[in-house]
Amino acid sequence: QKEVEQDPGPLSVPEGAIVSLNCTYSNSAFQYFMWYRQYSRKGPELLMYTYSSGNKEDGRFTAQVDKSSKYISLFIRDSQPSDSATYLCAIRRQGGSEKLVFGKGTKLTVNP
Amino acid sequence: DAGVTQSPTHLIKTRGQQVTLRCSPKSGHDTVSWYQQALGQGPQFIFQYYEEEERQRGNFPDRFSGHQFPNYSSELNVNALLLGDSALYLCASSLPGGDGYTFGSGTRLTVV
């Protein structure tokens, strides 16, 4: 069983739609959860970072963590064509510089 | 303020050859991690360097080695290249007690 599972999509939505991206993980030792956005031919860029169950909001983005179900989500409201990218969930056991374990990524296209 | 700089951006090598990739961390960061991202996959952790020593290592063979210099820059070396080594190689820098990683745009290695 992989440590983190993410549906690779692809996912195509119209502009203005609400997007839901999800990952599951297998080990309750993971305590820190991140979402990265990766544009084509670029490195991943940190979008959201959280270490507790519940919701964390930043503008149009909301990260949700359910540790009891080992399930993490990213919601994008009022999606824009500029949100078209691959979204990667990443988890790690400890804070600081502990290594990241990434999902496969979900490729999102927002159509004008 | 420059972010993480990687060189070269693209590289084509022949099977069996050796390659060296370079990374300059973000200003103020002293920890460097390397990740391999195959096409359609999430990044996989190779190793991490701090204070010129390898601190953590992922599940990669000894053909993969690295080095960190006193100015915190780093090199990734891969010997006896295989076709399967073709991937985007990402460098990420961080502070040892910090929670955020900054990724470079990567070096795309093609082995033919």
PDB file of C-alpha atoms in Angstrom:
ATOM      1  CA  GLN A   1       0.000   0.000   0.000  1.00  0.00           C
ATOM      2  CA  LYS A   2       1.358   3.385  -0.975  1.00  0.00           C
ATOM      3  CA  GLU A   3       1.890   5.915   1.782  1.00  0.00           C
ATOM      4  CA  VAL A   4      -0.243   8.498   0.012  1.00  0.00           C
ATOM      5  CA  GLU A   5      -2.783   8.027  -2.769  1.00  0.00           C
ATOM      6  CA  GLN A   6      -4.023  10.764  -5.080  1.00  0.00           C
ATOM      7  CA  ASP A   7      -6.333  10.468  -8.071  1.00  0.00           C
ATOM      8  CA  PRO A   8      -4.239  11.695 -11.030  1.00  0.00           C
ATOM      9  CA  GLY A   9      -7.261  12.885 -12.985  1.00  0.00           C
ATOM     10  CA  PRO A  10      -7.145  14.693 -15.342  1.00  0.00           C
ATOM     11  CA  LEU A  11      -9.844  17.037 -14.106  1.00  0.00           C
ATOM     12  CA  SER A  12     -11.465  19.591 -16.407  1.00  0.00           C
ATOM     13  CA  VAL A  13     -13.892  22.221 -15.100  1.00  0.00           C
ATOM     14  CA  PRO A  14     -15.474  25.455 -16.392  1.00  0.00           C
ATOM     15  CA  GLU A  15     -14.284  28.793 -15.081  1.00  0.00           C
ATOM     16  CA  GLY A  16     -15.990  29.711 -11.810  1.00  0.00           C
ATOM     17  CA  ALA A  17     -16.524  26.106 -10.698  1.00  0.00           C
ATOM     18  CA  ILE A  18     -15.625  24.799  -7.255  1.00  0.00           C
ATOM     19  CA  VAL A  19     -12.816  22.268  -7.483  1.00  0.00           C
ATOM     20  CA  SER A  20     -12.256  19.479  -4.985  1.00  0.00           C
ATOM     21  CA  LEU A  21      -8.923  17.631  -4.878  1.00  0.00           C
ATOM     22  CA  ASN A  22      -8.305  14.751  -2.502  1.00  0.00           C
ATOM     23  CA  CYS A  23      -5.645  12.470  -1.054  1.00  0.00           C
ATOM     24  CA  THR A  24      -5.647   9.594   1.375  1.00  0.00           C
ATOM     25  CA  TYR A  25      -2.729   8.390   3.435  1.00  0.00           C
ATOM     26  CA  SER A  26      -2.054   5.130   5.190  1.00  0.00           C
ATOM     27  CA  ASN A  27      -0.021   5.904   8.309  1.00  0.00           C
ATOM     28  CA  SER A  28      -1.311   7.925  11.255  1.00  0.00           C
ATOM     29  CA  ALA A  29       2.303   8.915  12.013  1.00  0.00           C
ATOM     30  CA  PHE A  30       1.979  11.596   9.339  1.00  0.00           C
ATOM     31  CA  GLN A  31       1.202  14.857  11.082  1.00  0.00           C
ATOM     32  CA  TYR A  32       1.905  17.615   8.566  1.00  0.00           C
ATOM     33  CA  PHE A  33       0.001  18.169   5.354  1.00  0.00           C
ATOM     34  CA  MET A  34       0.710  20.377   2.377  1.00  0.00           C
ATOM     35  CA  TRP A  35      -0.648  21.182  -1.047  1.00  0.00           C
ATOM     36  CA  TYR A  36       1.685  22.237  -3.826  1.00  0.00           C
ATOM     37  CA  ARG A  37       0.841  23.662  -7.242  1.00  0.00           C
ATOM     38  CA  GLN A  38       3.100  22.815 -10.171  1.00  0.00           C
ATOM     39  CA  TYR A  39       2.858  24.584 -13.488  1.00  0.00           C
ATOM     40  CA  SER A  40       4.249  22.904 -16.572  1.00  0.00           C
ATOM     41  CA  ARG A  41       8.060  22.915 -16.644  1.00  0.00           C
ATOM     42  CA  LYS A  42       8.258  24.496 -13.184  1.00  0.00           C
ATOM     43  CA  GLY A  43       9.007  23.297  -9.681  1.00  0.00           C
ATOM     44  CA  PRO A  44       6.257  22.801  -7.060  1.00  0.00           C
ATOM     45  CA  GLU A  45       5.052  25.916  -5.248  1.00  0.00           C
ATOM     46  CA  LEU A  46       3.636  25.674  -1.720  1.00  0.00           C
ATOM     47  CA  LEU A  47      -0.050  26.637  -1.565  1.00  0.00           C
ATOM     48  CA  MET A  48      -1.274  25.465   1.812  1.00  0.00           C
ATOM     49  CA  TYR A  49       0.320  24.009   4.940  1.00  0.00           C
ATOM     50  CA  THR A  50      -1.459  22.597   7.976  1.00  0.00           C
ATOM     51  CA  TYR A  51      -0.827  20.213  10.851  1.00  0.00           C
ATOM     52  CA  SER A  52      -4.204  19.908  12.517  1.00  0.00           C
ATOM     53  CA  SER A  53      -7.557  18.463  11.647  1.00  0.00           C
ATOM     54  CA  GLY A  54     -10.115  20.943  10.371  1.00  0.00           C
ATOM     55  CA  ASN A  55     -10.129  23.657   7.752  1.00  0.00           C
ATOM     56  CA  LYS A  56      -7.587  26.291   6.817  1.00  0.00           C
ATOM     57  CA  GLU A  57      -8.569  29.017   4.415  1.00  0.00           C
ATOM     58  CA  ASP A  58      -6.430  31.305   2.268  1.00  0.00           C
ATOM     59  CA  GLY A  59      -8.296  33.391  -0.255  1.00  0.00           C
ATOM     60  CA  ARG A  60      -9.998  31.096  -2.751  1.00  0.00           C
ATOM     61  CA  PHE A  61      -8.221  28.028  -1.348  1.00  0.00           C
ATOM     62  CA  THR A  62      -9.346  25.871   1.579  1.00  0.00           C
ATOM     63  CA  ALA A  63      -7.354  22.925   2.910  1.00  0.00           C
ATOM     64  CA  GLN A  64      -9.239  20.323   4.918  1.00  0.00           C
ATOM     65  CA  VAL A  65      -7.699  17.563   7.036  1.00  0.00           C
ATOM     66  CA  ASP A  66      -9.525  14.629   8.630  1.00  0.00           C
ATOM     67  CA  LYS A  67      -6.935  12.677  10.609  1.00  0.00           C
ATOM     68  CA  SER A  68      -9.453  10.102  11.801  1.00  0.00           C
ATOM     69  CA  SER A  69     -10.134   9.121   8.182  1.00  0.00           C
ATOM     70  CA  LYS A  70      -6.597   9.874   6.970  1.00  0.00           C
ATOM     71  CA  TYR A  71      -8.098  12.080   4.279  1.00  0.00           C
ATOM     72  CA  ILE A  72      -6.992  15.506   3.063  1.00  0.00           C
ATOM     73  CA  SER A  73      -8.679  17.828   0.600  1.00  0.00           C
ATOM     74  CA  LEU A  74      -8.069  21.067  -1.232  1.00  0.00           C
ATOM     75  CA  PHE A  75     -11.004  23.172  -2.397  1.00  0.00           C
ATOM     76  CA  ILE A  76     -10.646  25.944  -4.949  1.00  0.00           C
ATOM     77  CA  ARG A  77     -13.533  28.410  -5.161  1.00  0.00           C
ATOM     78  CA  ASP A  78     -14.304  30.520  -8.224  1.00  0.00           C
ATOM     79  CA  SER A  79     -11.686  28.652 -10.246  1.00  0.00           C
ATOM     80  CA  GLN A  80      -9.769  30.628 -12.867  1.00  0.00           C
ATOM     81  CA  PRO A  81      -7.912  29.552 -16.028  1.00  0.00           C
ATOM     82  CA  SER A  82      -4.714  30.559 -14.219  1.00  0.00           C
ATOM     83  CA  ASP A  83      -5.419  27.758 -11.708  1.00  0.00           C
ATOM     84  CA  SER A  84      -4.745  25.227 -14.477  1.00  0.00           C
ATOM     85  CA  ALA A  85      -1.818  23.206 -13.151  1.00  0.00           C
ATOM     86  CA  THR A  86      -0.951  19.948 -11.433  1.00  0.00           C
ATOM     87  CA  TYR A  87      -1.803  19.879  -7.727  1.00  0.00           C
ATOM     88  CA  LEU A  88       0.304  17.691  -5.453  1.00  0.00           C
ATOM     89  CA  CYS A  89      -0.523  16.698  -1.918  1.00  0.00           C
ATOM     90  CA  ALA A  90       2.483  16.142   0.350  1.00  0.00           C
ATOM     91  CA  ILE A  91       2.727  14.741   3.846  1.00  0.00           C
ATOM     92  CA  ARG A  92       5.441  14.253   6.421  1.00  0.00           C
ATOM     93  CA  ARG A  93       5.859  12.748   9.862  1.00  0.00           C
ATOM     94  CA  GLN A  94       7.591  15.585  11.638  1.00  0.00           C
ATOM     95  CA  GLY A  95       8.079  19.310  11.319  1.00  0.00           C
ATOM     96  CA  GLY A  96      11.250  21.043  10.291  1.00  0.00           C
ATOM     97  CA  SER A  97      13.157  19.543   7.389  1.00  0.00           C
ATOM     98  CA  GLU A  98      11.720  16.039   7.504  1.00  0.00           C
ATOM     99  CA  LYS A  99      11.362  14.630   3.983  1.00  0.00           C
ATOM    100  CA  LEU A 100       8.124  15.069   2.068  1.00  0.00           C
ATOM    101  CA  VAL A 101       6.063  12.169   0.688  1.00  0.00           C
ATOM    102  CA  PHE A 102       4.107  13.278  -2.372  1.00  0.00           C
ATOM    103  CA  GLY A 103       1.005  12.008  -4.097  1.00  0.00           C
ATOM    104  CA  LYS A 104       1.080  11.479  -7.868  1.00  0.00           C
ATOM    105  CA  GLY A 105      -0.578  14.835  -8.500  1.00  0.00           C
ATOM    106  CA  THR A 106      -3.908  15.786 -10.109  1.00  0.00           C
ATOM    107  CA  LYS A 107      -3.801  17.666 -13.401  1.00  0.00           C
ATOM    108  CA  LEU A 108      -6.457  20.390 -13.403  1.00  0.00           C
ATOM    109  CA  THR A 109      -7.651  22.366 -16.412  1.00  0.00           C
ATOM    110  CA  VAL A 110     -10.008  25.326 -15.916  1.00  0.00           C
ATOM    111  CA  ASN A 111     -11.701  26.230 -19.187  1.00  0.00           C
ATOM    112  CA  PRO A 112     -12.653  29.872 -19.910  1.00  0.00           C
TER     113      PRO A 112
ATOM    114  CA  ASP B   1      15.800  37.830  -3.664  1.00  0.00           C
ATOM    115  CA  ALA B   2      16.738  34.826  -5.784  1.00  0.00           C
ATOM    116  CA  GLY B   3      14.934  31.597  -5.087  1.00  0.00           C
ATOM    117  CA  VAL B   4      16.425  28.171  -5.670  1.00  0.00           C
ATOM    118  CA  THR B   5      18.587  28.059  -8.792  1.00  0.00           C
ATOM    119  CA  GLN B   6      19.309  24.818 -10.636  1.00  0.00           C
ATOM    120  CA  SER B   7      21.609  24.132 -13.555  1.00  0.00           C
ATOM    121  CA  PRO B   8      21.504  23.023 -16.238  1.00  0.00           C
ATOM    122  CA  THR B   9      17.816  23.236 -17.150  1.00  0.00           C
ATOM    123  CA  HIS B  10      17.993  20.396 -19.648  1.00  0.00           C
ATOM    124  CA  LEU B  11      20.476  17.607 -20.214  1.00  0.00           C
ATOM    125  CA  ILE B  12      20.731  14.638 -22.555  1.00  0.00           C
ATOM    126  CA  LYS B  13      23.085  11.785 -21.618  1.00  0.00           C
ATOM    127  CA  THR B  14      23.837   8.338 -22.952  1.00  0.00           C
ATOM    128  CA  ARG B  15      23.177   5.195 -20.937  1.00  0.00           C
ATOM    129  CA  GLY B  16      26.190   4.343 -18.791  1.00  0.00           C
ATOM    130  CA  GLN B  17      27.442   7.909 -18.536  1.00  0.00           C
ATOM    131  CA  GLN B  18      27.714   9.999 -15.393  1.00  0.00           C
ATOM    132  CA  VAL B  19      25.963  13.317 -14.716  1.00  0.00           C
ATOM    133  CA  THR B  20      26.291  16.148 -12.199  1.00  0.00           C
ATOM    134  CA  LEU B  21      23.425  18.503 -11.409  1.00  0.00           C
ATOM    135  CA  ARG B  22      23.845  21.703  -9.418  1.00  0.00           C
ATOM    136  CA  CYS B  23      21.703  23.663  -6.994  1.00  0.00           C
ATOM    137  CA  SER B  24      22.046  27.012  -5.236  1.00  0.00           C
ATOM    138  CA  PRO B  25      19.609  27.329  -2.319  1.00  0.00           C
ATOM    139  CA  LYS B  26      17.427  30.303  -1.529  1.00  0.00           C
ATOM    140  CA  SER B  27      19.256  33.051   0.330  1.00  0.00           C
ATOM    141  CA  GLY B  28      19.281  32.267   4.049  1.00  0.00           C
ATOM    142  CA  HIS B  29      18.514  28.560   3.611  1.00  0.00           C
ATOM    143  CA  ASP B  30      21.127  26.018   4.674  1.00  0.00           C
ATOM    144  CA  THR B  31      19.418  22.663   4.049  1.00  0.00           C
ATOM    145  CA  VAL B  32      19.156  21.171   0.566  1.00  0.00           C
ATOM    146  CA  SER B  33      17.008  18.223  -0.500  1.00  0.00           C
ATOM    147  CA  TRP B  34      16.889  16.482  -3.872  1.00  0.00           C
ATOM    148  CA  TYR B  35      13.821  14.868  -5.421  1.00  0.00           C
ATOM    149  CA  GLN B  36      13.289  12.845  -8.603  1.00  0.00           C
ATOM    150  CA  GLN B  37      10.029  13.375 -10.497  1.00  0.00           C
ATOM    151  CA  ALA B  38       9.277  10.899 -13.265  1.00  0.00           C
ATOM    152  CA  LEU B  39       6.734  11.881 -15.894  1.00  0.00           C
ATOM    153  CA  GLY B  40       3.217  11.760 -14.478  1.00  0.00           C
ATOM    154  CA  GLN B  41       4.434  11.013 -10.954  1.00  0.00           C
ATOM    155  CA  GLY B  42       4.931  12.974  -7.771  1.00  0.00           C
ATOM    156  CA  PRO B  43       8.449  13.862  -6.622  1.00  0.00           C
ATOM    157  CA  GLN B  44      10.367  11.091  -4.826  1.00  0.00           C
ATOM    158  CA  PHE B  45      12.849  11.999  -2.077  1.00  0.00           C
ATOM    159  CA  ILE B  46      16.471  11.145  -2.915  1.00  0.00           C
ATOM    160  CA  PHE B  47      18.470  12.665  -0.028  1.00  0.00           C
ATOM    161  CA  GLN B  48      19.010  15.747   2.105  1.00  0.00           C
ATOM    162  CA  TYR B  49      22.161  17.632   3.025  1.00  0.00           C
ATOM    163  CA  TYR B  50      22.814  19.815   6.034  1.00  0.00           C
ATOM    164  CA  GLU B  51      26.162  21.083   7.290  1.00  0.00           C
ATOM    165  CA  GLU B  52      27.847  19.360   4.352  1.00  0.00           C
ATOM    166  CA  GLU B  53      26.620  15.932   5.439  1.00  0.00           C
ATOM    167  CA  GLU B  54      23.911  13.605   4.145  1.00  0.00           C
ATOM    168  CA  ARG B  55      21.234  13.663   6.839  1.00  0.00           C
ATOM    169  CA  GLN B  56      18.420  11.615   5.319  1.00  0.00           C
ATOM    170  CA  ARG B  57      18.274   9.267   2.333  1.00  0.00           C
ATOM    171  CA  GLY B  58      15.386   7.842   0.360  1.00  0.00           C
ATOM    172  CA  ASN B  59      15.176   4.512  -1.399  1.00  0.00           C
ATOM    173  CA  PHE B  60      17.693   5.209  -4.148  1.00  0.00           C
ATOM    174  CA  PRO B  61      20.766   3.122  -5.088  1.00  0.00           C
ATOM    175  CA  ASP B  62      24.332   4.151  -4.352  1.00  0.00           C
ATOM    176  CA  ARG B  63      24.665   5.337  -7.953  1.00  0.00           C
ATOM    177  CA  PHE B  64      23.027   8.481  -6.626  1.00  0.00           C
ATOM    178  CA  SER B  65      25.382  10.570  -4.518  1.00  0.00           C
ATOM    179  CA  GLY B  66      25.626  14.154  -3.482  1.00  0.00           C
ATOM    180  CA  HIS B  67      27.651  16.860  -1.924  1.00  0.00           C
ATOM    181  CA  GLN B  68      27.056  20.125  -0.124  1.00  0.00           C
ATOM    182  CA  PHE B  69      29.594  22.925  -0.155  1.00  0.00           C
ATOM    183  CA  PRO B  70      30.395  25.456   2.595  1.00  0.00           C
ATOM    184  CA  ASN B  71      28.247  28.071   0.815  1.00  0.00           C
ATOM    185  CA  TYR B  72      25.281  25.614   1.111  1.00  0.00           C
ATOM    186  CA  SER B  73      25.112  24.920  -2.628  1.00  0.00           C
ATOM    187  CA  SER B  74      24.799  21.280  -3.584  1.00  0.00           C
ATOM    188  CA  GLU B  75      25.478  18.780  -6.325  1.00  0.00           C
ATOM    189  CA  LEU B  76      23.677  15.587  -7.262  1.00  0.00           C
ATOM    190  CA  ASN B  77      25.753  12.963  -9.054  1.00  0.00           C
ATOM    191  CA  VAL B  78      24.358   9.945 -10.837  1.00  0.00           C
ATOM    192  CA  ASN B  79      26.707   7.244 -12.130  1.00  0.00           C
ATOM    193  CA  ALA B  80      26.095   4.501 -14.682  1.00  0.00           C
ATOM    194  CA  LEU B  81      22.972   6.150 -16.009  1.00  0.00           C
ATOM    195  CA  LEU B  82      19.984   3.980 -16.868  1.00  0.00           C
ATOM    196  CA  LEU B  83      17.086   4.805 -19.172  1.00  0.00           C
ATOM    197  CA  GLY B  84      14.879   4.818 -16.069  1.00  0.00           C
ATOM    198  CA  ASP B  85      16.858   7.705 -14.620  1.00  0.00           C
ATOM    199  CA  SER B  86      15.175  10.017 -17.121  1.00  0.00           C
ATOM    200  CA  ALA B  87      13.194  12.456 -14.997  1.00  0.00           C
ATOM    201  CA  LEU B  88      12.903  15.982 -13.656  1.00  0.00           C
ATOM    202  CA  TYR B  89      15.353  16.428 -10.782  1.00  0.00           C
ATOM    203  CA  LEU B  90      14.208  18.977  -8.241  1.00  0.00           C
ATOM    204  CA  CYS B  91      16.222  20.729  -5.593  1.00  0.00           C
ATOM    205  CA  ALA B  92      14.466  22.152  -2.525  1.00  0.00           C
ATOM    206  CA  SER B  93      15.993  24.326   0.163  1.00  0.00           C
ATOM    207  CA  SER B  94      14.832  25.080   3.680  1.00  0.00           C
ATOM    208  CA  LEU B  95      15.933  26.151   7.136  1.00  0.00           C
ATOM    209  CA  PRO B  96      16.542  23.257   9.567  1.00  0.00           C
ATOM    210  CA  GLY B  97      13.803  24.394  11.906  1.00  0.00           C
ATOM    211  CA  GLY B  98      11.571  25.822   9.244  1.00  0.00           C
ATOM    212  CA  ASP B  99       8.419  24.331   7.823  1.00  0.00           C
ATOM    213  CA  GLY B 100       8.617  25.546   4.262  1.00  0.00           C
ATOM    214  CA  TYR B 101      10.494  24.146   1.322  1.00  0.00           C
ATOM    215  CA  THR B 102      11.302  26.269  -1.706  1.00  0.00           C
ATOM    216  CA  PHE B 103      11.713  24.271  -4.899  1.00  0.00           C
ATOM    217  CA  GLY B 104      13.748  25.139  -7.947  1.00  0.00           C
ATOM    218  CA  SER B 105      12.421  24.686 -11.481  1.00  0.00           C
ATOM    219  CA  GLY B 106      14.403  21.496 -11.874  1.00  0.00           C
ATOM    220  CA  THR B 107      16.792  19.886 -14.313  1.00  0.00           C
ATOM    221  CA  ARG B 108      15.180  17.692 -16.935  1.00  0.00           C
ATOM    222  CA  LEU B 109      17.480  14.739 -17.580  1.00  0.00           C
ATOM    223  CA  THR B 110      16.944  12.520 -20.599  1.00  0.00           C
ATOM    224  CA  VAL B 111      18.949   9.286 -20.861  1.00  0.00           C
ATOM    225  CA  VAL B 112      19.122   7.784 -24.349  1.00  0.00           C
TER     226      VAL B 112
END
